[in-house]
Short mmCIF file of C-alpha atoms in Angstrom, two decimals:
data_model
loop_
_atom_site.label_atom_id
_atom_site.label_comp_id
_atom_site.label_asym_id
_atom_site.label_seq_id
_atom_site.Cartn_x
_atom_site.Cartn_y
_atom_site.Cartn_z
CA UNK A 2 7.92 33.70 23.86
CA UNK A 3 9.95 30.58 23.05
CA UNK A 4 12.22 30.54 26.09
CA UNK A 5 9.61 28.69 28.12
CA UNK A 6 7.24 25.89 27.23
CA UNK A 7 5.20 26.75 30.33
CA UNK A 8 5.31 29.97 32.38
CA UNK A 9 4.15 30.44 35.97
CA UNK A 10 3.21 33.55 37.90
CA UNK A 11 5.14 33.76 41.15
CA UNK A 12 5.57 36.11 44.04
CA UNK A 13 7.77 36.30 47.08
CA UNK A 14 11.46 36.64 47.76
CA UNK A 15 12.77 33.17 46.86
CA UNK A 16 15.29 32.46 44.15
CA UNK A 17 13.67 32.53 40.70
CA UNK A 18 14.28 29.11 39.20
CA UNK A 19 13.71 27.90 35.65
CA UNK A 20 13.43 24.14 35.12
CA UNK A 21 14.23 22.35 31.87
CA UNK A 22 11.13 20.60 30.59
CA UNK A 23 12.48 17.10 30.97
CA UNK A 24 12.52 17.32 34.77
CA UNK A 25 9.26 16.15 36.35
CA UNK A 26 7.19 18.60 38.37
CA UNK A 27 4.24 17.25 40.31
CA UNK A 28 0.98 17.97 38.52
CA UNK A 29 2.64 19.09 35.27
CA UNK A 30 3.20 17.09 32.07
CA UNK A 31 6.80 16.63 30.99
CA UNK A 32 7.24 17.19 27.24
CA UNK A 33 11.02 16.84 26.72
CA UNK A 34 10.42 19.43 24.00
CA UNK A 35 8.92 16.72 21.79
CA UNK A 36 5.45 16.49 20.26
CA UNK A 37 5.46 12.68 20.49
CA UNK A 38 6.09 12.89 24.24
CA UNK A 39 3.65 15.75 24.79
CA UNK A 40 0.82 13.83 23.09
CA UNK A 41 1.15 11.06 25.67
CA UNK A 42 2.21 13.06 28.71
CA UNK A 43 0.15 12.91 31.88
CA UNK A 44 0.68 15.20 34.85
CA UNK A 45 3.67 13.95 36.83
CA UNK A 46 2.71 12.19 40.04
CA UNK A 47 5.66 13.66 41.92
CA UNK A 48 8.60 15.98 41.57
CA UNK A 49 11.91 14.74 40.25
CA UNK A 50 14.29 14.08 43.12
CA UNK A 51 16.53 16.98 42.08
CA UNK A 52 13.77 19.48 42.90
CA UNK A 53 13.61 18.59 46.59
CA UNK A 54 16.23 21.11 47.67
CA UNK A 55 14.70 23.98 45.72
CA UNK A 56 11.26 23.23 47.16
CA UNK A 57 12.65 23.17 50.69
CA UNK A 58 14.47 26.46 50.11
CA UNK A 59 11.35 28.22 48.83
CA UNK A 60 12.62 28.77 45.31
CA UNK A 61 10.04 30.25 42.94
CA UNK A 62 9.74 28.18 39.77
CA UNK A 63 9.08 30.71 37.04
CA UNK A 64 8.65 28.22 34.21
CA UNK A 65 9.62 25.08 32.36
CA UNK A 66 12.21 25.88 29.74
CA UNK A 67 12.34 24.95 26.09
CA UNK A 68 15.06 22.65 24.78
CA UNK A 69 16.40 20.88 21.75
CA UNK A 70 13.95 18.04 21.32
CA UNK A 71 14.55 15.02 23.59
CA UNK A 72 17.78 16.77 24.65
CA UNK A 73 19.42 15.28 21.54
CA UNK A 74 20.90 18.24 19.73
CA UNK A 75 23.40 21.07 20.04
CA UNK A 76 21.64 23.95 18.29
CA UNK A 77 18.59 24.53 20.50
CA UNK A 78 16.36 24.72 17.44
CA UNK A 79 12.96 23.18 18.21
CA UNK A 80 10.35 22.52 15.48
CA UNK A 81 7.44 22.20 17.91
CA UNK A 82 7.90 24.97 20.47
CA UNK A 83 10.03 27.43 18.54
CA UNK A 84 13.65 28.33 19.13
CA UNK A 85 14.73 30.44 22.13
CA UNK A 86 16.30 33.66 20.90
CA UNK A 87 20.00 34.12 21.54
CA UNK A 88 20.19 37.33 23.60
CA UNK A 89 23.60 38.19 22.15
CA UNK A 90 22.36 38.12 18.56
CA UNK A 91 18.99 36.72 17.43
CA UNK A 92 20.54 35.52 14.16
CA UNK A 93 22.69 33.01 16.05
CA UNK A 94 21.79 29.66 17.58
CA UNK A 95 21.19 29.68 21.35
CA UNK A 96 22.92 26.29 21.68
CA UNK A 97 21.46 23.05 22.94
CA UNK A 98 20.09 21.19 24.32
CA UNK A 99 19.39 23.39 27.38
CA UNK A 100 18.64 26.41 25.18
CA UNK A 101 15.73 27.85 27.12
CA UNK A 102 17.58 27.54 30.42
CA UNK A 103 20.55 29.53 29.11
CA UNK A 104 18.31 32.21 27.62
CA UNK A 105 16.20 32.46 30.79
CA UNK A 106 19.17 33.37 32.94
CA UNK A 107 20.82 35.53 30.27
CA UNK A 108 17.68 37.67 29.96
CA UNK A 109 17.20 37.89 33.76
CA UNK A 110 13.94 35.96 33.63
CA UNK A 111 15.43 33.55 36.17
CA UNK A 112 18.26 33.72 38.68
CA UNK A 113 19.15 30.06 38.26
CA UNK A 114 18.10 27.44 35.75
CA UNK A 115 18.42 23.69 35.76
CA UNK A 116 19.74 22.05 32.64
CA UNK A 117 20.84 18.58 31.72
CA UNK A 118 24.20 17.69 30.21
CA UNK A 119 24.77 14.42 28.36
CA UNK A 120 27.25 15.57 25.70
CA UNK A 121 27.54 19.27 26.47
CA UNK A 122 23.92 20.37 26.88
CA UNK A 123 24.61 22.72 29.79
CA UNK A 124 27.95 24.04 28.55
CA UNK A 125 27.18 24.56 24.85
CA UNK A 126 24.18 26.91 25.33
CA UNK A 127 26.06 28.67 28.12
CA UNK A 128 28.89 29.33 25.67
CA UNK A 129 26.50 30.46 22.94
CA UNK A 130 24.56 32.84 25.21
CA UNK A 131 27.46 34.25 27.24
CA UNK A 132 26.42 32.66 30.53
CA UNK A 133 27.85 30.21 33.07
CA UNK A 134 27.11 26.51 33.35
CA UNK A 135 28.28 23.61 35.48
CA UNK A 136 28.27 20.02 34.24
CA UNK A 137 28.19 17.96 37.43
CA UNK A 138 29.94 14.69 38.19
CA UNK A 139 27.96 11.76 36.78
CA UNK A 140 25.87 10.25 39.58
CA UNK A 141 26.23 13.20 41.98
CA UNK A 142 22.72 14.60 41.36
CA UNK A 143 19.84 12.12 41.27
CA UNK A 144 18.21 11.56 37.88
CA UNK A 145 15.04 10.04 39.33
CA UNK A 146 12.16 11.72 37.51
CA UNK A 147 14.33 13.11 34.69
CA UNK A 148 13.56 12.06 31.10
CA UNK A 149 16.47 9.78 30.11
CA UNK A 150 18.60 10.24 27.04
CA UNK A 151 21.83 8.34 27.66
CA UNK A 152 21.78 7.11 31.27
CA UNK A 153 25.52 6.41 31.35
CA UNK A 154 26.21 10.09 30.66
CA UNK A 155 23.11 12.06 31.73
CA UNK A 156 23.63 14.69 34.44
CA UNK A 157 21.66 17.62 35.85
CA UNK A 158 23.42 20.87 36.68
CA UNK A 159 22.91 24.58 37.33
CA UNK A 160 23.04 27.44 34.84
CA UNK A 161 23.30 31.11 35.77
CA UNK A 162 24.77 34.44 34.75
CA UNK A 163 27.84 34.05 36.95
CA UNK A 164 29.64 31.81 39.41
CA UNK A 165 27.61 33.08 42.39
CA UNK A 166 24.46 31.96 40.60
CA UNK A 167 25.95 28.53 39.97
CA UNK A 168 26.82 28.23 43.66
CA UNK A 169 23.21 29.06 44.52
CA UNK A 170 22.09 26.46 42.01
CA UNK A 171 24.30 23.80 43.55
CA UNK A 172 22.99 24.68 47.01
CA UNK A 173 19.46 24.11 45.72
CA UNK A 174 20.41 20.83 44.07
CA UNK A 175 22.53 19.66 46.98
CA UNK A 176 21.62 21.36 50.28
CA UNK A 177 24.76 21.98 52.30
CA UNK A 178 26.96 22.49 49.25
CA UNK A 179 29.84 24.87 49.92
CA UNK A 180 32.57 26.15 47.64
CA UNK A 181 36.18 25.35 48.55
CA UNK A 182 37.73 27.98 50.82
CA UNK A 183 40.36 29.00 48.30
CA UNK A 184 41.62 28.41 44.80
CA UNK A 185 45.20 29.06 45.89
CA UNK A 186 47.66 26.35 44.97
CA UNK A 187 45.53 24.90 42.19
CA UNK A 188 47.65 23.52 39.36
CA UNK A 189 46.39 23.82 35.81
CA UNK A 190 47.25 22.55 32.38
CA UNK A 191 45.92 23.61 29.02
CA UNK A 192 45.06 21.21 26.23
CA UNK A 193 46.51 22.26 22.86
CA UNK A 194 43.19 22.62 21.03
CA UNK A 195 42.91 24.73 17.88
CA UNK A 196 40.19 27.38 18.09
CA UNK A 197 39.33 30.63 16.40
CA UNK A 198 42.19 33.06 17.14
CA UNK A 199 39.98 35.48 19.08
CA UNK A 200 38.86 32.64 21.37
CA UNK A 201 42.41 31.45 21.98
CA UNK A 202 43.56 35.02 22.69
CA UNK A 203 40.70 35.61 25.12
CA UNK A 204 41.53 32.47 27.07
CA UNK A 205 45.25 33.38 27.08
CA UNK A 206 44.42 36.78 28.49
CA UNK A 207 42.08 35.59 31.22
CA UNK A 208 44.55 32.96 32.41
CA UNK A 209 47.21 35.65 32.66
CA UNK A 210 44.87 37.98 34.54
CA UNK A 211 44.14 35.22 37.02
CA UNK A 212 47.85 34.67 37.54
CA UNK A 213 47.70 31.00 36.70
CA UNK A 214 50.82 29.32 35.43
CA UNK A 215 49.06 27.09 32.93
CA UNK A 216 51.41 24.82 31.00
CA UNK A 217 50.40 23.09 27.81
CA UNK A 218 49.70 19.39 28.28
CA UNK A 219 48.78 17.12 25.38
CA UNK A 220 46.26 14.50 26.54
CA UNK A 221 46.40 11.35 24.43
CA UNK A 222 43.04 10.07 23.30
CA UNK A 223 41.06 13.33 23.40
CA UNK A 224 39.81 13.05 19.83
CA UNK A 225 39.10 9.34 20.20
CA UNK A 226 37.13 10.07 23.38
CA UNK A 227 35.02 12.55 21.44
CA UNK A 228 34.20 9.93 18.80
CA UNK A 229 33.45 7.10 21.24
CA UNK A 230 31.30 9.31 23.47
CA UNK A 231 29.23 10.36 20.47
CA UNK A 232 28.75 6.74 19.45
CA UNK A 233 27.69 5.54 22.88
CA UNK A 234 25.42 8.51 23.41
CA UNK A 235 23.30 7.77 20.32
CA UNK A 236 23.30 4.03 21.05
CA UNK A 237 21.83 4.65 24.49
CA UNK A 238 19.51 7.35 23.15
CA UNK A 239 18.05 4.79 20.75
CA UNK A 240 17.33 2.44 23.64
CA UNK A 241 15.72 5.30 25.58
CA UNK A 242 13.49 6.59 22.78
CA UNK A 243 13.08 3.78 20.23
CA UNK A 244 9.46 3.25 21.28
CA UNK A 245 8.66 6.87 20.39
CA UNK A 246 10.13 6.38 16.92
CA UNK A 247 8.06 3.24 16.42
CA UNK A 248 4.80 4.67 17.74
CA UNK A 249 4.88 8.28 16.55
CA UNK A 250 7.71 9.00 14.11
CA UNK A 251 5.98 12.11 12.77
CA UNK A 252 5.98 13.52 16.31
CA UNK A 253 9.79 13.70 16.32
CA UNK A 254 11.73 16.24 14.28
CA UNK A 255 13.72 14.87 11.36
CA UNK A 256 17.13 15.78 12.81
CA UNK A 257 16.50 14.06 16.13
CA UNK A 258 14.79 11.06 14.55
CA UNK A 259 17.82 10.59 12.31
CA UNK A 260 20.21 10.66 15.26
CA UNK A 261 18.09 8.15 17.14
CA UNK A 262 18.02 5.79 14.17
CA UNK A 263 21.79 6.13 13.82
CA UNK A 264 22.05 4.68 17.31
CA UNK A 265 20.46 1.46 16.09
CA UNK A 266 23.06 0.99 13.35
CA UNK A 267 26.14 -0.06 15.36
CA UNK A 268 26.88 -3.74 15.84
CA UNK A 269 27.63 -5.24 19.24
CA UNK A 270 31.37 -5.54 18.68
CA UNK A 271 31.68 -1.84 17.91
CA UNK A 272 29.67 -0.93 21.00
CA UNK A 273 31.73 -3.23 23.24
CA UNK A 274 34.90 -1.62 21.91
CA UNK A 275 33.48 1.81 22.70
CA UNK A 276 32.76 0.84 26.31
CA UNK A 277 36.34 -0.40 26.62
CA UNK A 278 37.52 2.92 25.19
CA UNK A 279 35.54 4.65 27.92
CA UNK A 280 37.35 2.67 30.62
CA UNK A 281 40.71 3.47 29.01
CA UNK A 282 39.81 7.16 28.80
CA UNK A 283 38.74 7.28 32.44
CA UNK A 284 42.08 5.74 33.41
CA UNK A 285 43.92 8.32 31.30
CA UNK A 286 42.19 11.23 33.02
CA UNK A 287 42.69 9.71 36.46
CA UNK A 288 46.41 9.66 35.72
CA UNK A 289 46.35 13.24 34.38
CA UNK A 290 44.59 14.43 37.52
CA UNK A 291 47.42 13.12 39.67
CA UNK A 292 49.62 15.68 37.89
CA UNK A 293 47.27 18.69 37.69
CA UNK A 294 44.07 19.78 39.40
CA UNK A 295 42.28 21.35 36.43
CA UNK A 296 42.43 20.99 32.65
CA UNK A 297 41.61 24.05 30.56
CA UNK A 298 40.02 24.09 27.10
CA UNK A 299 37.68 26.33 25.17
CA UNK A 300 34.07 25.21 25.55
CA UNK A 301 33.61 25.75 21.82
CA UNK A 302 36.30 26.33 19.22
CA UNK A 303 34.00 28.70 17.28
CA UNK A 304 31.60 31.48 18.14
CA UNK A 305 27.88 30.58 18.00
CA UNK A 306 27.01 30.07 14.33
CA UNK A 307 23.99 31.41 12.45
CA UNK A 308 20.74 29.50 12.84
CA UNK A 309 21.12 27.89 9.42
CA UNK A 310 24.61 26.60 10.24
CA UNK A 311 24.00 25.42 13.80
CA UNK A 312 25.27 21.89 13.23
CA UNK A 313 28.79 23.34 12.98
CA UNK A 314 28.69 23.04 16.78
CA UNK A 315 28.81 19.24 16.47
CA UNK A 316 32.47 19.40 15.42
CA UNK A 317 33.48 22.44 17.47
CA UNK A 318 32.42 21.40 20.96
CA UNK A 319 35.08 20.40 23.49
CA UNK A 320 32.55 18.75 25.76
CA UNK A 321 32.07 15.07 24.89
CA UNK A 322 35.29 13.71 26.47
CA UNK A 323 34.12 15.16 29.80
CA UNK A 324 30.89 13.18 29.62
CA UNK A 325 32.72 10.00 28.63
CA UNK A 326 34.84 10.31 31.76
CA UNK A 327 31.93 11.30 34.01
CA UNK A 328 33.86 14.22 35.52
CA UNK A 329 32.63 17.78 36.17
CA UNK A 330 33.35 20.85 34.06
CA UNK A 331 32.66 24.55 34.45
CA UNK A 332 32.04 26.85 31.47
CA UNK A 333 32.41 30.60 31.93
CA UNK A 334 32.22 33.53 29.49
CA UNK A 335 35.42 35.49 28.90
CA UNK A 336 35.58 38.81 27.03
CA UNK A 337 37.13 39.02 23.59
CA UNK A 338 36.97 42.75 22.99
CA UNK A 339 34.35 42.06 20.34
CA UNK A 340 30.56 41.69 20.44
CA UNK A 341 30.64 37.99 21.39
CA UNK A 342 32.40 36.48 24.39
CA UNK A 343 34.43 33.31 24.27
CA UNK A 344 33.85 30.52 26.78
CA UNK A 345 36.51 28.81 28.86
CA UNK A 346 36.02 25.27 30.17
CA UNK A 347 37.63 24.14 33.42
CA UNK A 348 37.62 20.35 33.84
CA UNK A 349 38.30 18.64 37.16
CA UNK A 350 38.35 15.13 38.58
CA UNK A 351 35.18 13.46 39.82
CA UNK A 352 33.62 15.27 42.76
CA UNK A 353 35.62 18.48 42.35
CA UNK A 354 32.73 20.91 41.81
CA UNK A 355 33.65 22.78 45.02
CA UNK A 356 37.16 23.47 43.72
CA UNK A 357 36.06 24.24 40.16
CA UNK A 358 33.67 26.91 41.38
CA UNK A 359 36.36 28.41 43.63
CA UNK A 360 38.66 28.61 40.62
CA UNK A 361 35.86 30.06 38.54
CA UNK A 362 35.21 32.79 41.12
CA UNK A 363 38.89 33.72 41.11
CA UNK A 364 38.90 33.88 37.32
CA UNK A 365 35.71 35.93 37.24
CA UNK A 366 37.14 38.41 39.74
CA UNK A 367 40.34 38.73 37.75
CA UNK A 368 38.37 39.55 34.60
CA UNK A 369 36.31 42.16 36.46
CA UNK A 370 39.45 43.79 37.84
CA UNK A 371 41.43 43.48 34.61
#
């Protein structure tokens, strides 16, 4: 079984929770899905802060989930622990980096899973596996005790089969969390993003079923935000993991090692310009969110590719601009009439998880009734 790096036997009536293996659990080593980390890992002295709510609520941790090594990859393929099998089609990538978390909930081995999202690592595997994922506002959920990748973008969020599961996950992460009372009156706009026709048609249909008047709204700088987020992510990843490359390069897979080394290649002027681009992008979205409450995109512009072509996801993800801005986004499966669902992404302003989940529940109900 490649979904989990470590499995636990549990009993009782608490929520079954799967935890991505870069989140510390007291008494357990954290591997980050990486042989170089695992070779040095000692049992964690304490839980990561984000586990406090689940412990207090009596959640049953069923295992520590597999991931794309060091959380730096979109395919979910792992050379050390194997690759979690996409439950929709085993020939396809499960998506990364939170691959095991998506598969655990899709296969009903967990009710809720925790993932991390730095450039799409909750939303991409959710889209690939036909499940739901919430990328939280940067800084909302504590990262104390979570293996860092790019601290300016890292977030922890819930993954589940549906919106109700995501709500449960948020209540575990943030005791007292409550969804907004209604999604009525929410204004939406759709970014004009080219995707496979079946994906575009599925999103068109679900928006109509939900009764949302969703105008098209070009957002200047979207493509530039994608590029600058990718640059800054690998620059910070190099700072986070350079010591591993120096000390144990053979303990890091070639794809991840190459991305880390790429992060060392940018000069200071380029990096400073990228941070300025982030500030400009945040200002752009702040202005957009004075006009509309939610932006709509596909999560991916393609269906999950075969295992051998998984890197196609690098250029088909609509996730990086969200991380550059630090705002939350909800990814939900939507039916296409074919064997694979599409995935819709709802993006809101900082701190709008309560409203995003209310909108997601309305959309989910419309699909079920439609």
